[in-house]
Structure formats: structure tokens, C-alpha cells
Short mmCIF file of C-alpha atoms in Angstrom, two decimals:
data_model
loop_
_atom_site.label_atom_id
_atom_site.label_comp_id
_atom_site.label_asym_id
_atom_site.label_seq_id
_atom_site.Cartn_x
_atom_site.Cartn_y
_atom_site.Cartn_z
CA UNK Y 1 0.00 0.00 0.00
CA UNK Y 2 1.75 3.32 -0.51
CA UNK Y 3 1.42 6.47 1.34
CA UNK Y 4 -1.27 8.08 -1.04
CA UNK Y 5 -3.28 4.97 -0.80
CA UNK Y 6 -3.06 4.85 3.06
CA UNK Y 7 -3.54 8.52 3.23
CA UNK Y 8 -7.20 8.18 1.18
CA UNK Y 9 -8.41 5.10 3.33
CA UNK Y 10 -7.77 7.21 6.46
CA UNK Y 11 -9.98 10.12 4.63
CA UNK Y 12 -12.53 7.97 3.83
CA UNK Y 13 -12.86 6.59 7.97
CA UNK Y 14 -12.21 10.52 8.67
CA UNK Y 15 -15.54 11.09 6.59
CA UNK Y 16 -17.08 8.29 7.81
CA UNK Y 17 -16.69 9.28 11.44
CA UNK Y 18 -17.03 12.91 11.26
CA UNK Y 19 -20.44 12.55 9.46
CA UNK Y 20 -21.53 10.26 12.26
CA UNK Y 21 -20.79 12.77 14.79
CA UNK Y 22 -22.98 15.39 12.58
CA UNK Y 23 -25.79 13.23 12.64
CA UNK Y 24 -25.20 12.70 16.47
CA UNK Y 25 -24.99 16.32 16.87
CA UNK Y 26 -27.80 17.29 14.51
CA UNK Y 27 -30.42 15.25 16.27
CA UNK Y 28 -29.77 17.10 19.37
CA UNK Y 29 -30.88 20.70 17.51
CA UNK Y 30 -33.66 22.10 19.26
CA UNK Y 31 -33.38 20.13 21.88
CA UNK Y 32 -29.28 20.97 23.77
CA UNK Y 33 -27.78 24.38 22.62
CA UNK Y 34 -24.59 23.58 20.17
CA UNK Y 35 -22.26 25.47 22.87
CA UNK Y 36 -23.11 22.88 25.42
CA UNK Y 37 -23.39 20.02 23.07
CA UNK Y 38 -19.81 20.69 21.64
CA UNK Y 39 -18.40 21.65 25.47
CA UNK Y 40 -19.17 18.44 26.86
CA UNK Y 41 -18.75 16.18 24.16
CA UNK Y 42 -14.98 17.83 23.97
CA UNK Y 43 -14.57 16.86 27.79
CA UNK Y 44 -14.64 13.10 26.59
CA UNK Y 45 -12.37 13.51 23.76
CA UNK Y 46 -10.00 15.60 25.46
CA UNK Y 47 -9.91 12.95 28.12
CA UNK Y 48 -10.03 10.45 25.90
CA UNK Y 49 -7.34 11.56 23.54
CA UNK Y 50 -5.25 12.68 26.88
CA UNK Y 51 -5.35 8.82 28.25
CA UNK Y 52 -4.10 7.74 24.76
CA UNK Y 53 -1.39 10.38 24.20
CA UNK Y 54 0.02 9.69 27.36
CA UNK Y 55 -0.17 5.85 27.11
CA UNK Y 56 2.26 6.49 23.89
CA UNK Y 57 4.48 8.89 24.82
CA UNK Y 58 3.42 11.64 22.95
CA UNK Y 59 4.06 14.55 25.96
CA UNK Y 60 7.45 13.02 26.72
CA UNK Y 61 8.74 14.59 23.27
CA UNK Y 62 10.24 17.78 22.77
CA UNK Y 63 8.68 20.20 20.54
CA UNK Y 64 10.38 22.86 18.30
CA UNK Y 65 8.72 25.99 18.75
CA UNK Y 66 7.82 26.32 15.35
CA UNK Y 67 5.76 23.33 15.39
CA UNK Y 68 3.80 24.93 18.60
CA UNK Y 69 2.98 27.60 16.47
CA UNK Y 70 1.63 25.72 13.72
CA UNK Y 71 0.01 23.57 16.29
CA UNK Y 72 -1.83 26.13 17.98
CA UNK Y 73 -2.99 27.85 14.41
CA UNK Y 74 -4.40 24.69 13.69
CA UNK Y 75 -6.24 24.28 16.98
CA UNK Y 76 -7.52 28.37 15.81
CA UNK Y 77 -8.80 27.11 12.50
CA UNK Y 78 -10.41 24.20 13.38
CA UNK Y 79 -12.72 26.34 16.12
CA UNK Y 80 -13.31 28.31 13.00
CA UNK Y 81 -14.58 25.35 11.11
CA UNK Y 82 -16.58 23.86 13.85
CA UNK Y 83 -17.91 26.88 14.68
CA UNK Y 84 -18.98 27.80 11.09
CA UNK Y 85 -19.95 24.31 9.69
CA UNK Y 86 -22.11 23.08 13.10
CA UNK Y 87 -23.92 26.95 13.07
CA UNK Y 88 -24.83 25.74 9.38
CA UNK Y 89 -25.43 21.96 10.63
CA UNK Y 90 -28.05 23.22 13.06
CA UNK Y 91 -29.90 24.86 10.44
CA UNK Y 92 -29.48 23.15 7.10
CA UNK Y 93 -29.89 19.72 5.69
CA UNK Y 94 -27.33 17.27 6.79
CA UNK Y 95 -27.01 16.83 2.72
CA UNK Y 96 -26.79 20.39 1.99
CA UNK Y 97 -24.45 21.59 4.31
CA UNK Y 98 -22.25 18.72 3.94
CA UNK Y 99 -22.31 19.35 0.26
CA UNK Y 100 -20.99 22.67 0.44
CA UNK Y 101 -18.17 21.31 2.30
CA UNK Y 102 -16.95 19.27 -0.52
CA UNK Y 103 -15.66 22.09 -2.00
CA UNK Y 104 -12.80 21.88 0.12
CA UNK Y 105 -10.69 18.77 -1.92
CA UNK Y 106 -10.19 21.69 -4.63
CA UNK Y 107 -9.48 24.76 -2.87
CA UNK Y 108 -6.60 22.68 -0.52
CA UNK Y 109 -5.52 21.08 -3.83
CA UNK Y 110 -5.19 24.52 -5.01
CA UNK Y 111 -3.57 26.06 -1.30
CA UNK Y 112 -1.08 23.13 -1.85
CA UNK Y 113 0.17 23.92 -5.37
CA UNK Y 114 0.95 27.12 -4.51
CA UNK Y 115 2.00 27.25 -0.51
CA UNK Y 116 3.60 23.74 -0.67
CA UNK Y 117 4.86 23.25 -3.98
CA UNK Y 118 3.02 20.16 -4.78
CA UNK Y 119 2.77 19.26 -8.43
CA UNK Y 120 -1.01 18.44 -9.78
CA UNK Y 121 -1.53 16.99 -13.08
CA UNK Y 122 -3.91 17.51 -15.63
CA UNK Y 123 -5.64 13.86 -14.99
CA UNK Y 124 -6.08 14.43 -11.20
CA UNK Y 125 -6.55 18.56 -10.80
CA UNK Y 126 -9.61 17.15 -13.78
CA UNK Y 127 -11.01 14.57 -11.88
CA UNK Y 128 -11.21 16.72 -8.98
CA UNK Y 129 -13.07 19.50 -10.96
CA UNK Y 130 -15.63 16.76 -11.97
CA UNK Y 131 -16.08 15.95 -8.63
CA UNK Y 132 -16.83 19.44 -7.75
CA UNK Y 133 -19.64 19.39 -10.58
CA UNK Y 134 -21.30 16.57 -8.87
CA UNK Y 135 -21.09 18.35 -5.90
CA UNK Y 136 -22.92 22.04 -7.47
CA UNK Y 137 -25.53 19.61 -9.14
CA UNK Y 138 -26.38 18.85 -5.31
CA UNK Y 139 -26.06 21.95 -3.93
CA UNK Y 140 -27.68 23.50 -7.45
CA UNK Y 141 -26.74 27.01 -6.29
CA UNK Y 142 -29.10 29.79 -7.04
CA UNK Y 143 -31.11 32.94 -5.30
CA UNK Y 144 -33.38 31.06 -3.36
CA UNK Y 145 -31.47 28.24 -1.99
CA UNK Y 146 -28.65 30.06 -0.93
CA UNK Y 147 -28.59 31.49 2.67
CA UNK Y 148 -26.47 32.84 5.25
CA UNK Y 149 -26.18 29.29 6.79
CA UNK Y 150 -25.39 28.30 3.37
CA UNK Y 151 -21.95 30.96 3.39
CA UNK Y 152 -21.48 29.72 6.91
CA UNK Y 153 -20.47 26.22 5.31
CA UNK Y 154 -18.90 28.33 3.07
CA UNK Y 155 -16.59 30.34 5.39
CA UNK Y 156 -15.96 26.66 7.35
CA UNK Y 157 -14.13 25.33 3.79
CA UNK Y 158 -11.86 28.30 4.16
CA UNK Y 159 -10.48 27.35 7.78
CA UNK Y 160 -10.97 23.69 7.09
CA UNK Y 161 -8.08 24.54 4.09
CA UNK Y 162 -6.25 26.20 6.65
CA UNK Y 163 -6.12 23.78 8.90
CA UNK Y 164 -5.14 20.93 6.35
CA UNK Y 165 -2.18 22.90 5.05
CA UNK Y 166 -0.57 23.55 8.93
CA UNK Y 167 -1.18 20.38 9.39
CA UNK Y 168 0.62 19.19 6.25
CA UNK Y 169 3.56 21.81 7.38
CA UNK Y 170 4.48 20.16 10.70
CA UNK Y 171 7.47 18.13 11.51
CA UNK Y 172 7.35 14.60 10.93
CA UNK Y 173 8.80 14.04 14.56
CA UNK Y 174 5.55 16.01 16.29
CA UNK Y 175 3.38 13.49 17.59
CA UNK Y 176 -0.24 12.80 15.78
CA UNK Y 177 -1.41 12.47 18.88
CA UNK Y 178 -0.29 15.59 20.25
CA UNK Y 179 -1.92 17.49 17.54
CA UNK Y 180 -5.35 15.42 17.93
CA UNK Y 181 -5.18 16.65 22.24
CA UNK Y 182 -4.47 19.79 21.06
CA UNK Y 183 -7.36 20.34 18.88
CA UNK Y 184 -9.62 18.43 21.25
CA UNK Y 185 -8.82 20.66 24.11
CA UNK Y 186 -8.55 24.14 22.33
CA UNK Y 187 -12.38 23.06 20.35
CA UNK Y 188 -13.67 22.25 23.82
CA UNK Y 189 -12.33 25.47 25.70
CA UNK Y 190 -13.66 27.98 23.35
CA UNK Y 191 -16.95 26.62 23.28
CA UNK Y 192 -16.77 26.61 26.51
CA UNK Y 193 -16.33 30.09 26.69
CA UNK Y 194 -18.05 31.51 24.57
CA UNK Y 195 -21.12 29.31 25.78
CA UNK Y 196 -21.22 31.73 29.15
CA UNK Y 197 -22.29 34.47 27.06
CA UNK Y 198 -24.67 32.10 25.17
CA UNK Y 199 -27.95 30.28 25.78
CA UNK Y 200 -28.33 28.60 29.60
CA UNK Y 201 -27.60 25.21 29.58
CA UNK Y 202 -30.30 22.14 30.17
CA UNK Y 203 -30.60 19.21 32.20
CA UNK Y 204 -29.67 16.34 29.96
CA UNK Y 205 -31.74 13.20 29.42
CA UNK Y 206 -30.81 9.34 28.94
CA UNK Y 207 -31.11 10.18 25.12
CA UNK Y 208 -29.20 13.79 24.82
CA UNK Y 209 -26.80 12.53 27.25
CA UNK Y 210 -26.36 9.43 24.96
CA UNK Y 211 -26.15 11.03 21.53
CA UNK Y 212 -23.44 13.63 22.83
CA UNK Y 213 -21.08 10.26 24.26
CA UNK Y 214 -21.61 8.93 20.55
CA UNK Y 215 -20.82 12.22 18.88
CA UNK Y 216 -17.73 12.06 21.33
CA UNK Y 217 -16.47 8.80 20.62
CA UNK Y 218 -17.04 9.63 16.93
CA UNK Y 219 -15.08 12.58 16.76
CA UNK Y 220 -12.00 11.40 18.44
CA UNK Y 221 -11.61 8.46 15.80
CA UNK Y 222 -12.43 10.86 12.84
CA UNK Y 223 -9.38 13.69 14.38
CA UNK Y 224 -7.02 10.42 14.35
CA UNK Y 225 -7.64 9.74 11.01
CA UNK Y 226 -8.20 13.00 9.64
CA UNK Y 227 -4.49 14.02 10.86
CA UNK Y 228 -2.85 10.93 9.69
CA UNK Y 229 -4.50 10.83 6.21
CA UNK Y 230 -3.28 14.93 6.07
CA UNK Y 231 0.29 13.40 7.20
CA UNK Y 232 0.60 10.02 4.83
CA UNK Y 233 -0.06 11.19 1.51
CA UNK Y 234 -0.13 14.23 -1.51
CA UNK Y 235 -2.55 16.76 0.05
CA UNK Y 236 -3.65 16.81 -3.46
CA UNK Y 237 -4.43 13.27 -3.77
CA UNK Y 238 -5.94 12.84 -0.49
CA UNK Y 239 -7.95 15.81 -0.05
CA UNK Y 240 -10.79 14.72 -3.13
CA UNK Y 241 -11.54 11.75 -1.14
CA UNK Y 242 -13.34 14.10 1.65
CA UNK Y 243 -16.15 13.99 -1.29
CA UNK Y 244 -17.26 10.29 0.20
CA UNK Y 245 -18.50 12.43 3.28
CA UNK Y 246 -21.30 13.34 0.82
CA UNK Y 247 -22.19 10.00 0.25
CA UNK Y 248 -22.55 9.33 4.34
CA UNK Y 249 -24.67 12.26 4.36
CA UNK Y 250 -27.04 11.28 1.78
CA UNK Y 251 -27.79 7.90 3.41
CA UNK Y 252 -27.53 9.26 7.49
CA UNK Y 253 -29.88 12.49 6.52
CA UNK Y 254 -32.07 9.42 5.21
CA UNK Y 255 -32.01 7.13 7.50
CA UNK Y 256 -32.13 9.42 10.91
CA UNK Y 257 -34.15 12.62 9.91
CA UNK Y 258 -36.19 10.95 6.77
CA UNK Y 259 -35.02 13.42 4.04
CA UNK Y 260 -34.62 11.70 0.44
CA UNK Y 261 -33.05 13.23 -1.98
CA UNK Y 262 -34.02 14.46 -5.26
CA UNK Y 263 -32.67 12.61 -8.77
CA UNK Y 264 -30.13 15.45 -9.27
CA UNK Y 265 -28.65 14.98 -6.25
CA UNK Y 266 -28.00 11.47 -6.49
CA UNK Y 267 -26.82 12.43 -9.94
CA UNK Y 268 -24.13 14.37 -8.44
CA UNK Y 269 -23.45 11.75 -5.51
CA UNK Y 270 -22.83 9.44 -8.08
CA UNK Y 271 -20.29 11.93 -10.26
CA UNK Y 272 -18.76 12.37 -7.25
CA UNK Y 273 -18.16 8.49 -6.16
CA UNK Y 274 -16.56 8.59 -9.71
CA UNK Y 275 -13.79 10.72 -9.49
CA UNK Y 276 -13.36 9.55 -6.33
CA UNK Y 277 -12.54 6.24 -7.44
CA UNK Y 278 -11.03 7.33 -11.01
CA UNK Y 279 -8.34 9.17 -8.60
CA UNK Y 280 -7.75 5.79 -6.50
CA UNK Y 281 -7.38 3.97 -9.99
CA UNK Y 282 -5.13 6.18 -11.24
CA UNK Y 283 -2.65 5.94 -7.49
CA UNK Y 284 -2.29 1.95 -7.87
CA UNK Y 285 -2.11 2.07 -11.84
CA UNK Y 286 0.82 4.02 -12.07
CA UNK Y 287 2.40 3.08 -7.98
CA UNK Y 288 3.09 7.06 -7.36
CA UNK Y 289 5.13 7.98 -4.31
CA UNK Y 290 4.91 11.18 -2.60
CA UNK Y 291 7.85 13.47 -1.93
CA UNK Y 292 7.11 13.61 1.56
CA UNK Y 293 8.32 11.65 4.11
CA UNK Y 294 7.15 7.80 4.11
CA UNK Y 295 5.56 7.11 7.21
CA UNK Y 296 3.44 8.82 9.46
CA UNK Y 297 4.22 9.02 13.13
CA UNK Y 298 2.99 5.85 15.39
CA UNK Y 299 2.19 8.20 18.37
#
């Protein structure tokens, strides 16, 4: 398996997981206010993540102080995209919102030709622009279907691309896991905060209480995943497999809230699924190796 192929099946669990945590998150709406619902489902992950961290070493290694700083910009965009993408969550389709998101694969394909140098070829920079076709067919962007919650997805692609290329610019010797505590911790304390001067929080049923462990547990394997796939493979290789997300959505916004989507939607779903997998063909037709470094850290 080489290190673009590794890098896409840990985007695909990334998707997998962090769509599972939407859903999770989405059927509280209404019901637990998102500052709450994000504070104390970051307690368990922070724990969580904390527990495994220490159990590999990961605090016991020095870190340059460059790498803090790209470290702690990371933890600042992805508040931004959490903060941006659940405010849309909360008030969009799962489908919808998620489908704006898979705009991301191109712009960080884009960010990483020119901030990191990275080399796209006609085949693969194309099959990521078909992908992004499927993806307007679903969204089907026009005056009265897009809404502010619509540029809040928007504005979340923005600091997830941010947050994909500082991850891609850390050492190789900084810990994964270190980063995933990091970004645990620094999600949970700013919601934290900035749920004192937000709605009171409620008394949480068997349910709510449930659904918020679930989103929890979800989320911590989708932040491993998501920073090893940014750490194994060509940003630009990895990155259009965020588009399977899409397909998760379609199937959870089905099964859990009952919404079905129309035929050009699943047109698009199924454009997307293709260049998708015409970008996989292409990795283990012609055996590519990144640039980067081969392995991703164990810890």
C-alpha cells in the first residue's frame, strides 16, 4: 500500500466518522444548545485523547517551537470550522451543508500547489473539478437556496483549508497524537467560553446525554484519522476523497431525519463516487510515491 493509498483510506474513515458525529450532533438541535453540546462532548475527547497520548508517549517529546505555532494555528482554524460548519449543521440539511463542504478537496488542492509546492496533473486537478460538478448539481446554487447558513459552510471550507495545510507543514517528529489533544482541548475550551455568554444550559436526558457520548467517541476516531491521512499522503491526492462524506450524508440524513433526496442529487453523488474512485485507480495504476516523508508518526 503506498502512502497516497493509506492517506485516502484514512480520509474515507475521517468522513465516515465525522459525518456520524454530525448526525449525532444534529439530532440534538432544538433540543441541547450547540455550545453545550460541543463543550461536553470535547470533555470526553479531550480525556479520551489525553489517556491515549500519554499511554504512547506523545508529551514526553520535545517540541520545536515552530511546530507549537503551527500547532496552535491549527487548533484556531479548526474552532473556526466547527464553529462555522455546526452553526450551518443546526440549520441546514445534513445533505446540503455537507455538500458545500466538498468544495474543500479543490481549494486545498489549489492552497497546496501554490503554498507547498506540490505538483497536480492535468488527470487528477480534472477529476477533482468533476467531482466538484457533482457536488454544485447537489447543492444547485441559485437565489433562493442560498442562505447565510449556506456561506457559513462556506466560510468553514476556508479554515478547514487552513487547517489541512498547517497540518501538512508540521514536523514529521511532532506526535499525531499531540496534535489530535491539542485540537480536542482548544475546540472544547472555546466553546466553553463563549457558551457563558450564550444560551443557559439544560438538564440532559438518557437520550441527549447518549447522543453527545456517541458524537464524542465519533469525533475522536475521525481527528485520528483525519491528521494521519493529512500526514501520509499528496494533500492533493488525499484531499478529493473528503467527497465520500457526501455519500454518508445522503444515506444518514435518510435514515435518521427521513429526508430523500431528489434525482439530481444522487446524480451528483454518483459523479462524485466517480472521481473519487477514477483518482484511487489512477494511485495503484501508475504506484506514485509522494515526496514527503514515508511514514506517518505511530504516536
Amino acid at each position: 500500500m503506498t502512502d497516497n493509498t493509506r492517506g485516502a483510506m484514512l480520509m474515507m474513515a475521517s468522513m465516515a466518522l465525522f459525518t456520524l458525529n454530525d448526525t449525532f450532533t444534529k439530532m440534538l438541535a432544538g433540543e441541547v444548545p450547540l455550545a453545550q453540546v460541543i463543550t461536553l462532548r470535547g470533555l470526553f475527547t479531550s480525556v479520551a485523547t489525553a489517556a491515549i497520548a500519554w499511554r504512547l508517549g506523545a508529551f514526553s517529546k520535545p517540541v520545536a517551537m515552530r511546530d507549537r505555532r503551527l500547532i496552535l494555528l491549527r487548533v484556531v482554524a479548526e474552532v473556526g470550522a466547527a464553529y462555522f460548519f455546526l452553526t450551518a449543521l443546526f440549520n441546514m440539511p445534513l445533505a446540503n451543508v455537507t455538500a458545500v463542504l466538498q468544495s474543500a478537496p479543490l481549494v486545498v488542492t489549489l492552497a497546496a500547489a501554490l503554498f507547498l509546492g506540490e505538483s497536480v496533473g492535468w488527470r487528477r486537478l480534472g477529476a477533482i473539478l468533476v467531482g466538484f460538478v457533482g457536488v454544485l448539481l447537489i447543492v444547485r446554487p441559485g437565489p433562493e437556496g442560498f442562505n447565510l447558513y449556506a456561506g457559513y459552510a462556506l466560510v468553514s471550507v476556508g479554515f478547514v483549508t487552513l487547517r489541512d495545510i498547517t497540518t501538512r507543514r508540521l514536523s514529521r517528529e511532532v506526535p499525531s497524537m499531540l496534535v489530535s489533544f491539542g485540537t480536542a482541548v482548544g475546540v472544547t475550551l472555546a466553546f466553553a467560553v463563549g457558551g457563558v455568554w450564550g444560551a443557559d444550559w439544560v438538564a440532559l436526558d438518557t437520550r441527549s446525554g447518549g447522543l453527545i457520548l456517541a458524537a464524542g467517541i465519533a469525533v475522536l476516531g475521525a481527528y485520528l484519522c483525519s491528521v494521519g491521512a493529512m500526514r501520509s499522503g499528496e494533500i492533493s491526492f488525499v484531499s478529493p476523497f473528503r467527497y465520500t462524506g457526501l455519500l454518508w450524508a445522503l444515506v444518514l440524513g435518510l435514515i435518521a431525519f427521513g429526508q430523500f433526496p431528489e434525482w439530481p442529487t444522487l446524480l451528483g453523488a454518483g459523479i462524485v463516487v466517480a472521481s473519487g474512485l477514477f483518482t484511487l485507480y489512477r494511485e495503484r495504476r501508475l504506484g506514485l510515491r509522494p515526496t514527503a516523508p514515508q511514514r506517518s508518526p505511530r504516536a
